[in-house]
Tab-separated table of C-alpha atoms in Angstrom:
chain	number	residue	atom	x	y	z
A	1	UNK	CA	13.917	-7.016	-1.000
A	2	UNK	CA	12.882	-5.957	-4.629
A	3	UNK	CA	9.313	-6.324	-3.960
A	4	UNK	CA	10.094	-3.823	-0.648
A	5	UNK	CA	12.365	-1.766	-3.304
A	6	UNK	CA	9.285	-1.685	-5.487
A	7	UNK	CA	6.724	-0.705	-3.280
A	8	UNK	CA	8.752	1.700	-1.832
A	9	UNK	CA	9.787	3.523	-4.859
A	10	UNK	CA	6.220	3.657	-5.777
A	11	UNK	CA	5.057	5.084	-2.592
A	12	UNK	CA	7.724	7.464	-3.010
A	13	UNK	CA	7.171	8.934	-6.697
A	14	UNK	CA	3.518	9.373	-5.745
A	15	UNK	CA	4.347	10.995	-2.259
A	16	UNK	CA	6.903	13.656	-4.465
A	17	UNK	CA	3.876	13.852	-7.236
A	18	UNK	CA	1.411	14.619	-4.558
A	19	UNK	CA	2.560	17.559	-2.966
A	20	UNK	CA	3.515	18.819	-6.729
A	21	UNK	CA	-0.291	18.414	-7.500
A	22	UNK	CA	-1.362	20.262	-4.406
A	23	UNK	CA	0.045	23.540	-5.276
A	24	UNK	CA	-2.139	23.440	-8.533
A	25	UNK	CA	-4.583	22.127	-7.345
A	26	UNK	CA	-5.527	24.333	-4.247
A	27	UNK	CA	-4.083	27.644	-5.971
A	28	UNK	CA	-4.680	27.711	-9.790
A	29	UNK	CA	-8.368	26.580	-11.061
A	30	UNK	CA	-8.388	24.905	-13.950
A	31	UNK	CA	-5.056	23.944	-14.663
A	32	UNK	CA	-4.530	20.452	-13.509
A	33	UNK	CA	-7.706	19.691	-16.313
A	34	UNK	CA	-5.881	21.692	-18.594
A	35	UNK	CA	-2.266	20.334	-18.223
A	36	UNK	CA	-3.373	16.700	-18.528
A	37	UNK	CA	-5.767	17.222	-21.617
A	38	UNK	CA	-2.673	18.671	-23.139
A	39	UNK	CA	-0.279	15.915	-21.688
A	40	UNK	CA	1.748	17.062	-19.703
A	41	UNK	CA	0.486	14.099	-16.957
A	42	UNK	CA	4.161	12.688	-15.371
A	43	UNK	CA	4.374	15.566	-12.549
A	44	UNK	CA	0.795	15.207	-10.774
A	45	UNK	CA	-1.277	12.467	-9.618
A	46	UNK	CA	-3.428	11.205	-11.927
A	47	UNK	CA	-6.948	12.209	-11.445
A	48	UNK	CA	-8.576	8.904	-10.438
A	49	UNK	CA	-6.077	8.406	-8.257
A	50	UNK	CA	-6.091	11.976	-6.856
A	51	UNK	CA	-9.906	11.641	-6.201
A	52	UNK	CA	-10.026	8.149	-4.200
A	53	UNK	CA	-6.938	9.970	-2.290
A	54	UNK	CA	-8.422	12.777	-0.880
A	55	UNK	CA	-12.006	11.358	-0.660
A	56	UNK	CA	-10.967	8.404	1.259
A	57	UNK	CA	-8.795	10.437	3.520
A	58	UNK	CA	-11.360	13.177	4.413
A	59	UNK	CA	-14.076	10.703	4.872
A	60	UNK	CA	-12.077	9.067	7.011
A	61	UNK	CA	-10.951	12.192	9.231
A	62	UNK	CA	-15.044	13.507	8.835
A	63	UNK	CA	-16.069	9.897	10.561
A	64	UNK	CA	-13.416	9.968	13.123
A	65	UNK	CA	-14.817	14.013	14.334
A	66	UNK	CA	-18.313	12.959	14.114
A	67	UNK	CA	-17.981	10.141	16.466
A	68	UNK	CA	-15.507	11.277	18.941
A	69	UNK	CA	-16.772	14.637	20.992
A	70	UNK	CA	-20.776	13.342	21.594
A	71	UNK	CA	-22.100	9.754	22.396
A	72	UNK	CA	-25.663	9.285	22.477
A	73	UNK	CA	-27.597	6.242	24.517
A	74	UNK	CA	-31.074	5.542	24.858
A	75	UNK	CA	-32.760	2.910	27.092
A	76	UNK	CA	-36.368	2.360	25.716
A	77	UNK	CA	-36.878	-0.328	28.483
A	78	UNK	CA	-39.146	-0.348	31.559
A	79	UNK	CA	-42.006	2.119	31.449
A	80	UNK	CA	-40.144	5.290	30.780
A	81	UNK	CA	-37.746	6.079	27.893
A	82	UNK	CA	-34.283	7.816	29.303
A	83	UNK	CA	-31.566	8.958	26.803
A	84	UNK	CA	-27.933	9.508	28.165
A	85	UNK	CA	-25.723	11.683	27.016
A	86	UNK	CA	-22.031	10.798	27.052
A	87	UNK	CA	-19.709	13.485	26.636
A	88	UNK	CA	-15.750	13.219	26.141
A	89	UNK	CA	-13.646	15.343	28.101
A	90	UNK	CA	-13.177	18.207	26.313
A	91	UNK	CA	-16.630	18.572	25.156
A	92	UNK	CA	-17.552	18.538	29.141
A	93	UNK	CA	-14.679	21.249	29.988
A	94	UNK	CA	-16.087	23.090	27.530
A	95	UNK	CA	-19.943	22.897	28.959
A	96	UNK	CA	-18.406	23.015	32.147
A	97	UNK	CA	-16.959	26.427	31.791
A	98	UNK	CA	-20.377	27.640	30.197
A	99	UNK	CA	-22.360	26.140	32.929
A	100	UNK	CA	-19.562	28.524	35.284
A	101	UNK	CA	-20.174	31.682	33.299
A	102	UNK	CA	-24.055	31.066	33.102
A	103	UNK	CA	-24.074	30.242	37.034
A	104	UNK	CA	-22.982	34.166	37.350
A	105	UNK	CA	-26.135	36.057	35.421
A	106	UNK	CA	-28.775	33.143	35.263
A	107	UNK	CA	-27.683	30.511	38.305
A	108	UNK	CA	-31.410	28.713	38.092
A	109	UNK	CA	-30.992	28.578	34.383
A	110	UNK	CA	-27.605	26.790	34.856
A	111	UNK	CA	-28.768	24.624	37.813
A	112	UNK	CA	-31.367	23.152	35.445
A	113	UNK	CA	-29.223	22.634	32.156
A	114	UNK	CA	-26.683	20.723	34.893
A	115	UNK	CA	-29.459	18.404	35.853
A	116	UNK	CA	-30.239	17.666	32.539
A	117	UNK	CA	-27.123	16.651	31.042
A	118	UNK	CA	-26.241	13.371	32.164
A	119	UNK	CA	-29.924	12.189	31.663
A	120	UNK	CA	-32.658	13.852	29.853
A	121	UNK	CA	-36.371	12.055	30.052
A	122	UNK	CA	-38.487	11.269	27.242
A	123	UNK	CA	-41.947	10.706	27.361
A	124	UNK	CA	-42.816	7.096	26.418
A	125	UNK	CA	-45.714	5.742	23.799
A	126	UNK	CA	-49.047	5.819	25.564
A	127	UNK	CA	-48.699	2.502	26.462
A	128	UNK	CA	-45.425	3.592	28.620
A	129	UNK	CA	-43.592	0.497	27.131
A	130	UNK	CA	-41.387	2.610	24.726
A	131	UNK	CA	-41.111	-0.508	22.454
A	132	UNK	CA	-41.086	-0.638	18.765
A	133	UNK	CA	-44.501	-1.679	17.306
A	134	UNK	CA	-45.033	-3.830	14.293
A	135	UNK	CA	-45.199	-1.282	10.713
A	136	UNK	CA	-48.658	-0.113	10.890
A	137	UNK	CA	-50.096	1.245	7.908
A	138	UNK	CA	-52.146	0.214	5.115
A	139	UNK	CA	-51.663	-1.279	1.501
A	140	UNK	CA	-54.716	-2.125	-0.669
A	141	UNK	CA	-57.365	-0.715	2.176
A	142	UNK	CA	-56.088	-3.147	4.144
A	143	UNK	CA	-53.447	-3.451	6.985
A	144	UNK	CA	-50.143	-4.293	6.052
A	145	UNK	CA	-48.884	-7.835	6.202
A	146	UNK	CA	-45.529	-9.090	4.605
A	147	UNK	CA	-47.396	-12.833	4.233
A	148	UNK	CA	-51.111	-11.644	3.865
A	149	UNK	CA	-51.097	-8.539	2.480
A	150	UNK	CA	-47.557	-7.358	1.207
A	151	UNK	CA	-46.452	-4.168	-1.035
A	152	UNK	CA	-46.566	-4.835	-4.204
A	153	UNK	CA	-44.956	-1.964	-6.419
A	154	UNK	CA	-46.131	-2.764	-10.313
A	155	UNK	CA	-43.146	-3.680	-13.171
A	156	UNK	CA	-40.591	-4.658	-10.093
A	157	UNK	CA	-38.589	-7.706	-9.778
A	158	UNK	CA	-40.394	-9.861	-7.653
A	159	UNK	CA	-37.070	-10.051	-5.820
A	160	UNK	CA	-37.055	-6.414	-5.006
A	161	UNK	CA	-40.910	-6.340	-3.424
A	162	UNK	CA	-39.371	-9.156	-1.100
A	163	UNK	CA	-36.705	-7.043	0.019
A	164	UNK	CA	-38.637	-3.996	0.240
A	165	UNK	CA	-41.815	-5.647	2.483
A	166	UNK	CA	-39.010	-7.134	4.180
A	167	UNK	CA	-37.575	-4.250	5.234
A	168	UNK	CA	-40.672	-2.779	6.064
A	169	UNK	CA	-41.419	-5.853	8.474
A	170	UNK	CA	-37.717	-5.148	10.170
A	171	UNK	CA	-38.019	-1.545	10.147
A	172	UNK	CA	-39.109	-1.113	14.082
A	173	UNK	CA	-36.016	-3.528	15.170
A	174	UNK	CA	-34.110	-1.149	13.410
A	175	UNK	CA	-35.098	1.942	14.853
A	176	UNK	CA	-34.699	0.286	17.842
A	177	UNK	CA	-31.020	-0.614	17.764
A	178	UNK	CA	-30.625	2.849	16.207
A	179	UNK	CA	-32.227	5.056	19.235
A	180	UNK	CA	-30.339	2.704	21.761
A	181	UNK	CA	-26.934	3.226	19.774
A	182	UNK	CA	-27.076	6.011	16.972
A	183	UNK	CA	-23.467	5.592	15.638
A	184	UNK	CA	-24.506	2.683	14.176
A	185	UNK	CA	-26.561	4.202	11.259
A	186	UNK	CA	-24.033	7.370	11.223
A	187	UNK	CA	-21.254	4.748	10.766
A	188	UNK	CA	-23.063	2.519	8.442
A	189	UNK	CA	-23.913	6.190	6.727
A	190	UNK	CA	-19.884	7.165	6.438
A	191	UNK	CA	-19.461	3.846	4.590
A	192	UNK	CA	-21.686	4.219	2.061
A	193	UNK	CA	-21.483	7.654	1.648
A	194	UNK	CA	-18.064	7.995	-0.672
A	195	UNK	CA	-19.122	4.692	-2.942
A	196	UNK	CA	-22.210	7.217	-3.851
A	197	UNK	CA	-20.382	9.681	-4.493
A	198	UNK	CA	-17.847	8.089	-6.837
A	199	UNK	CA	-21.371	6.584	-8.073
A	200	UNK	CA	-22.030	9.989	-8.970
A	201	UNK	CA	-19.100	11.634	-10.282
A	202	UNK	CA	-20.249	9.948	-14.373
A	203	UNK	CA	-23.621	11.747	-14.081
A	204	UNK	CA	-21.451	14.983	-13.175
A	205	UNK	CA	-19.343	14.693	-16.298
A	206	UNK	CA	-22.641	14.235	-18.385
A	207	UNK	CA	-23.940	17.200	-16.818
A	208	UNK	CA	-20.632	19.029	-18.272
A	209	UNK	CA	-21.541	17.644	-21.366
A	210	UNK	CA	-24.744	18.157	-21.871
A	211	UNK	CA	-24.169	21.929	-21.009
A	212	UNK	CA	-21.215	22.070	-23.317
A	213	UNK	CA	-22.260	19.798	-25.991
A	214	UNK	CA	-20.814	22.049	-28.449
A	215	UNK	CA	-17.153	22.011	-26.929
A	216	UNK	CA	-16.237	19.351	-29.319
A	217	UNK	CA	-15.261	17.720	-25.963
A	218	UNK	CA	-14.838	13.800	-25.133
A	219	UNK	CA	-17.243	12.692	-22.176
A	220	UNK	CA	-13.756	11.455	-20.543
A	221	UNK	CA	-12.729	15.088	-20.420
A	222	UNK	CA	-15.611	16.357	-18.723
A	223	UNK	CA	-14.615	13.184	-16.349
A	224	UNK	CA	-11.238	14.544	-15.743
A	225	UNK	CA	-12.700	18.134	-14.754
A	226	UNK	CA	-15.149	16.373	-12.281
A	227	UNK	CA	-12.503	14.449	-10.461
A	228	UNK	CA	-10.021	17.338	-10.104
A	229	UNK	CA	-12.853	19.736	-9.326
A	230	UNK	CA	-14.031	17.648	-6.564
A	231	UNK	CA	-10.622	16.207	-5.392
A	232	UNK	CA	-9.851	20.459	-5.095
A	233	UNK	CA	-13.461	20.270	-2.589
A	234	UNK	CA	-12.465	17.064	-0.499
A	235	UNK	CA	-8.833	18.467	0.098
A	236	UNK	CA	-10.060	22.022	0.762
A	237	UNK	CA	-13.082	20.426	3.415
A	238	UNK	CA	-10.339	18.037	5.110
A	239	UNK	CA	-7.941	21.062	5.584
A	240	UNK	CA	-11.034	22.595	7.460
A	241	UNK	CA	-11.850	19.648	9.728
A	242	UNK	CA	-7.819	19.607	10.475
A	243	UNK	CA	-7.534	22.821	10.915
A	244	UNK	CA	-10.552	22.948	13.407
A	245	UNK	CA	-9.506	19.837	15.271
A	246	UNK	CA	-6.265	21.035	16.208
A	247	UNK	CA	-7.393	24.736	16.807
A	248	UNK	CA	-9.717	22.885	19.594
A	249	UNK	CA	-6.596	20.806	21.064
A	250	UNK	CA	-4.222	23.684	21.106
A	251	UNK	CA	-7.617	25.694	23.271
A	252	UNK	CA	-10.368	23.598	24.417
A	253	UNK	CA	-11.706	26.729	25.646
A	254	UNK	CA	-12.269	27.662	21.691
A	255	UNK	CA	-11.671	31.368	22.372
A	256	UNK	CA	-8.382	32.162	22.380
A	257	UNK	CA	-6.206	32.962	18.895
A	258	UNK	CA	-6.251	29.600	17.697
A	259	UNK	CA	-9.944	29.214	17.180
A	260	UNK	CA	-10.018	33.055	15.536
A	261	UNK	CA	-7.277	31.246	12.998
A	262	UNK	CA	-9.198	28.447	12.585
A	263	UNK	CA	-12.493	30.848	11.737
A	264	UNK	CA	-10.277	32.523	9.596
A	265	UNK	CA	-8.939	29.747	7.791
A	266	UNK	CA	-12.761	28.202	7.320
A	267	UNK	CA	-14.152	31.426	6.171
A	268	UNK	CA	-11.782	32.174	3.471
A	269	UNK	CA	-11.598	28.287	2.108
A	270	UNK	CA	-15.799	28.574	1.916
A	271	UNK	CA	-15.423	31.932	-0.142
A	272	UNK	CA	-12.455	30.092	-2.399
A	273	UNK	CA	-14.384	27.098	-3.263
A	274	UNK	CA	-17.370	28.674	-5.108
A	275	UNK	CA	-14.775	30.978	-6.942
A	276	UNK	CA	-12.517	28.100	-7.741
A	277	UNK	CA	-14.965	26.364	-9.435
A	278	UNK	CA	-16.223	28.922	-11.375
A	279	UNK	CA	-12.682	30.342	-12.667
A	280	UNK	CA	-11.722	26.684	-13.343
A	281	UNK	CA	-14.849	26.307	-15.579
A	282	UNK	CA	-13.779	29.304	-17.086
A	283	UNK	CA	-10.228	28.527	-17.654
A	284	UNK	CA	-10.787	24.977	-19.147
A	285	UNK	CA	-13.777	25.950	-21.069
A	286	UNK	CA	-12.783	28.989	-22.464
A	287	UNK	CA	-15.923	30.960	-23.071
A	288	UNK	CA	-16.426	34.184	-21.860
A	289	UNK	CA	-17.590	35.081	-18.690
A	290	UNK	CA	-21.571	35.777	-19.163
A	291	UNK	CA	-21.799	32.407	-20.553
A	292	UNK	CA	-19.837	30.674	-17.934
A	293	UNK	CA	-21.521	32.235	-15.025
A	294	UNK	CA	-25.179	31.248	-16.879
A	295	UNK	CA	-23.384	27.827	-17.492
A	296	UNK	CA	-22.172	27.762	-13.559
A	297	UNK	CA	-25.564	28.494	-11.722
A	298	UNK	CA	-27.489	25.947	-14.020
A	299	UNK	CA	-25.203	23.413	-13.001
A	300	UNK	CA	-24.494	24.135	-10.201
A	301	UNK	CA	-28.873	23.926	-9.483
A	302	UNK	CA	-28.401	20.781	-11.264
A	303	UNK	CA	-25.551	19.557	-9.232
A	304	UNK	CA	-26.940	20.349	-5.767
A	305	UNK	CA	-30.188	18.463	-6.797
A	306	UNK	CA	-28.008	15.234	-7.757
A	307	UNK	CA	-26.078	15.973	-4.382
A	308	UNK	CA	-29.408	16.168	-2.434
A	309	UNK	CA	-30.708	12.966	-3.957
A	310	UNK	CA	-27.006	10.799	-3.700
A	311	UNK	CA	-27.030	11.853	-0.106
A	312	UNK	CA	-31.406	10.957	0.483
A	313	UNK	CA	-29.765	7.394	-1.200
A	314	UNK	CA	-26.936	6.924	0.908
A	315	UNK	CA	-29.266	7.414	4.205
A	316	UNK	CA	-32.110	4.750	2.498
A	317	UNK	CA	-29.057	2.711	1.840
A	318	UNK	CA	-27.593	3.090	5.285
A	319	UNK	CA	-31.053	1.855	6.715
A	320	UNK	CA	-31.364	-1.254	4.327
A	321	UNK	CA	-27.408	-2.117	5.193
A	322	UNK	CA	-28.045	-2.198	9.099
């Protein structure tokens, strides 16, 4: 009973702190930084906390929407290559009622799309076997071979050129399994995808402190501003994915009122994120604002080549996990 007491009281006092943080967080750049580098901390989540939170939950919630309207399967067997689409029910009604509308002004347009949906051919490889092939290219002027002729990459481990020529050599299985059953690297992708981007969150805060080197700022300050900044983007993107999923249960036919509120909501939470950020630099920061919006497009270039690169890595990564 006081281990139940325990947990519950904890559960508790972070559920009341949570929805104390949210206000702040979602309405007033800047000051959740600002509040706890002045110490005033008790009230709101604390920021590590806030960040696993809201990226774990909207990961979750993004996985869950990617995998449930569209399921794709492929059958490479036999000499020709077929790929099945599997559609739930309300992504059907929803072609269904286009396929109606489209029967009316174009009827051999929509006879054809109807035709294709549950199966769509491929053509095959030459061959017509639509099998994966060993990795054919060459290392050295000669063909690749993991035993005879393997990729060597100079100064590496000699435990990393295994892996990599291994790999290589299992490369075609893979992209087997994956074209008969694609969820498994977009699964094995929404796993790995918020362990790189907690991964990345310390080279964020150096960017802040490179930039600002003259702040007189700790590098665990310019932490605190990346994990509140990008808690604010998790929570805002998971409020769009909500609000879009129930929009389409409340009117599959996603024309109706719902689905203009749901537009509505998106637009004005893609205009408030870019502006967030940039008051909040402003408002923890405290220079004026033709430094901070120089300061704001050079990192954000910088940011959205680190972003492009975490998510290239989390895709390799994906592959080499399957």
């Amino acid at each position: 009973p006081a281990l139940l007491r325990e947990m519950m009281s904890d559960f508790l006092d972070f559920d009341s702190r949570f929805v104390r943080t949210l206000k702040p967080l979602l309405f007033h750049p800047g000051r959740l930084t600002r509040d706890y580098l002045d110490g005033k901390r008790f009230r709101y989540v604390p920021p590590l906390r806030l960040y696993i939170f809201s990226s774990i939950a909207f990961f979750f919630l993004a996985a869950i929407v990617a995998s449930d309207s569209i399921n794709v399967e492929t059958d490479t067997s036999g000499d020709n290559a077929n790929v099945s689409i599997q559609m739930d029910d309300e992504s059907r009604a929803q072609l269904e009622e286009a396929l109606t509308e489209l029967e009316h002004t174009k009827p051999e347009l929509a006879a054809e799309i109807s035709k294709r949906v549950e199966s769509v051919e491929v053509e095959g490889e030459e061959e017509g076997t639509g099998e994966f092939e060993k990795p054919d290219f060459e290392f050295n002027g000669k063909p690749w071979d993991e035993e005879t002729n393997p990729l060597v990459i100079p100064l590496m481990p000699d435990w990393v050129n295994e892996r990599l020529n291994r790999e290589i050599a299992e490369s075609p299985q893979k992209g087997k399994e994956i074209s008969e059953n694609p969820d498994l690297i977009k699964d094995q992708f929404f796993e790995v995808l918020p362990a790189t981007m907690f991964v990345l969150l310390p080279l964020v805060a150096l960017l802040f402190k490179f930039w600002y080197l003259f702040a007189k700022r700790y590098y665990v300050e310019h932490l605190i501003f990346a994990l509140h900044n990008h808690s604010f983007i998790f929570v805002a993107a998971l409020l769009m994915v909500l609000v879009n999923g129930i929009a389409a249960w409340i009117d599959p036919s996603v024309e109706g009122l719902p689905n203009k509120i749901s537009e509505l909501v998106n637009f004005v939470l893609i205009v408030w994120i870019p502006v967030y950020l940039l008051i909040s630099l402003r408002r923890v920061y405290g220079q004026g604002w033709g430094m901070t919006l120089v300061k704001y497009t050079t990192i954000g270039i910088s940011y959205t080549v680190l972003l492009t690169a975490a998510t290239a890595f989390a895709g390799a990564l994906s592959f080499v996990l399957l």
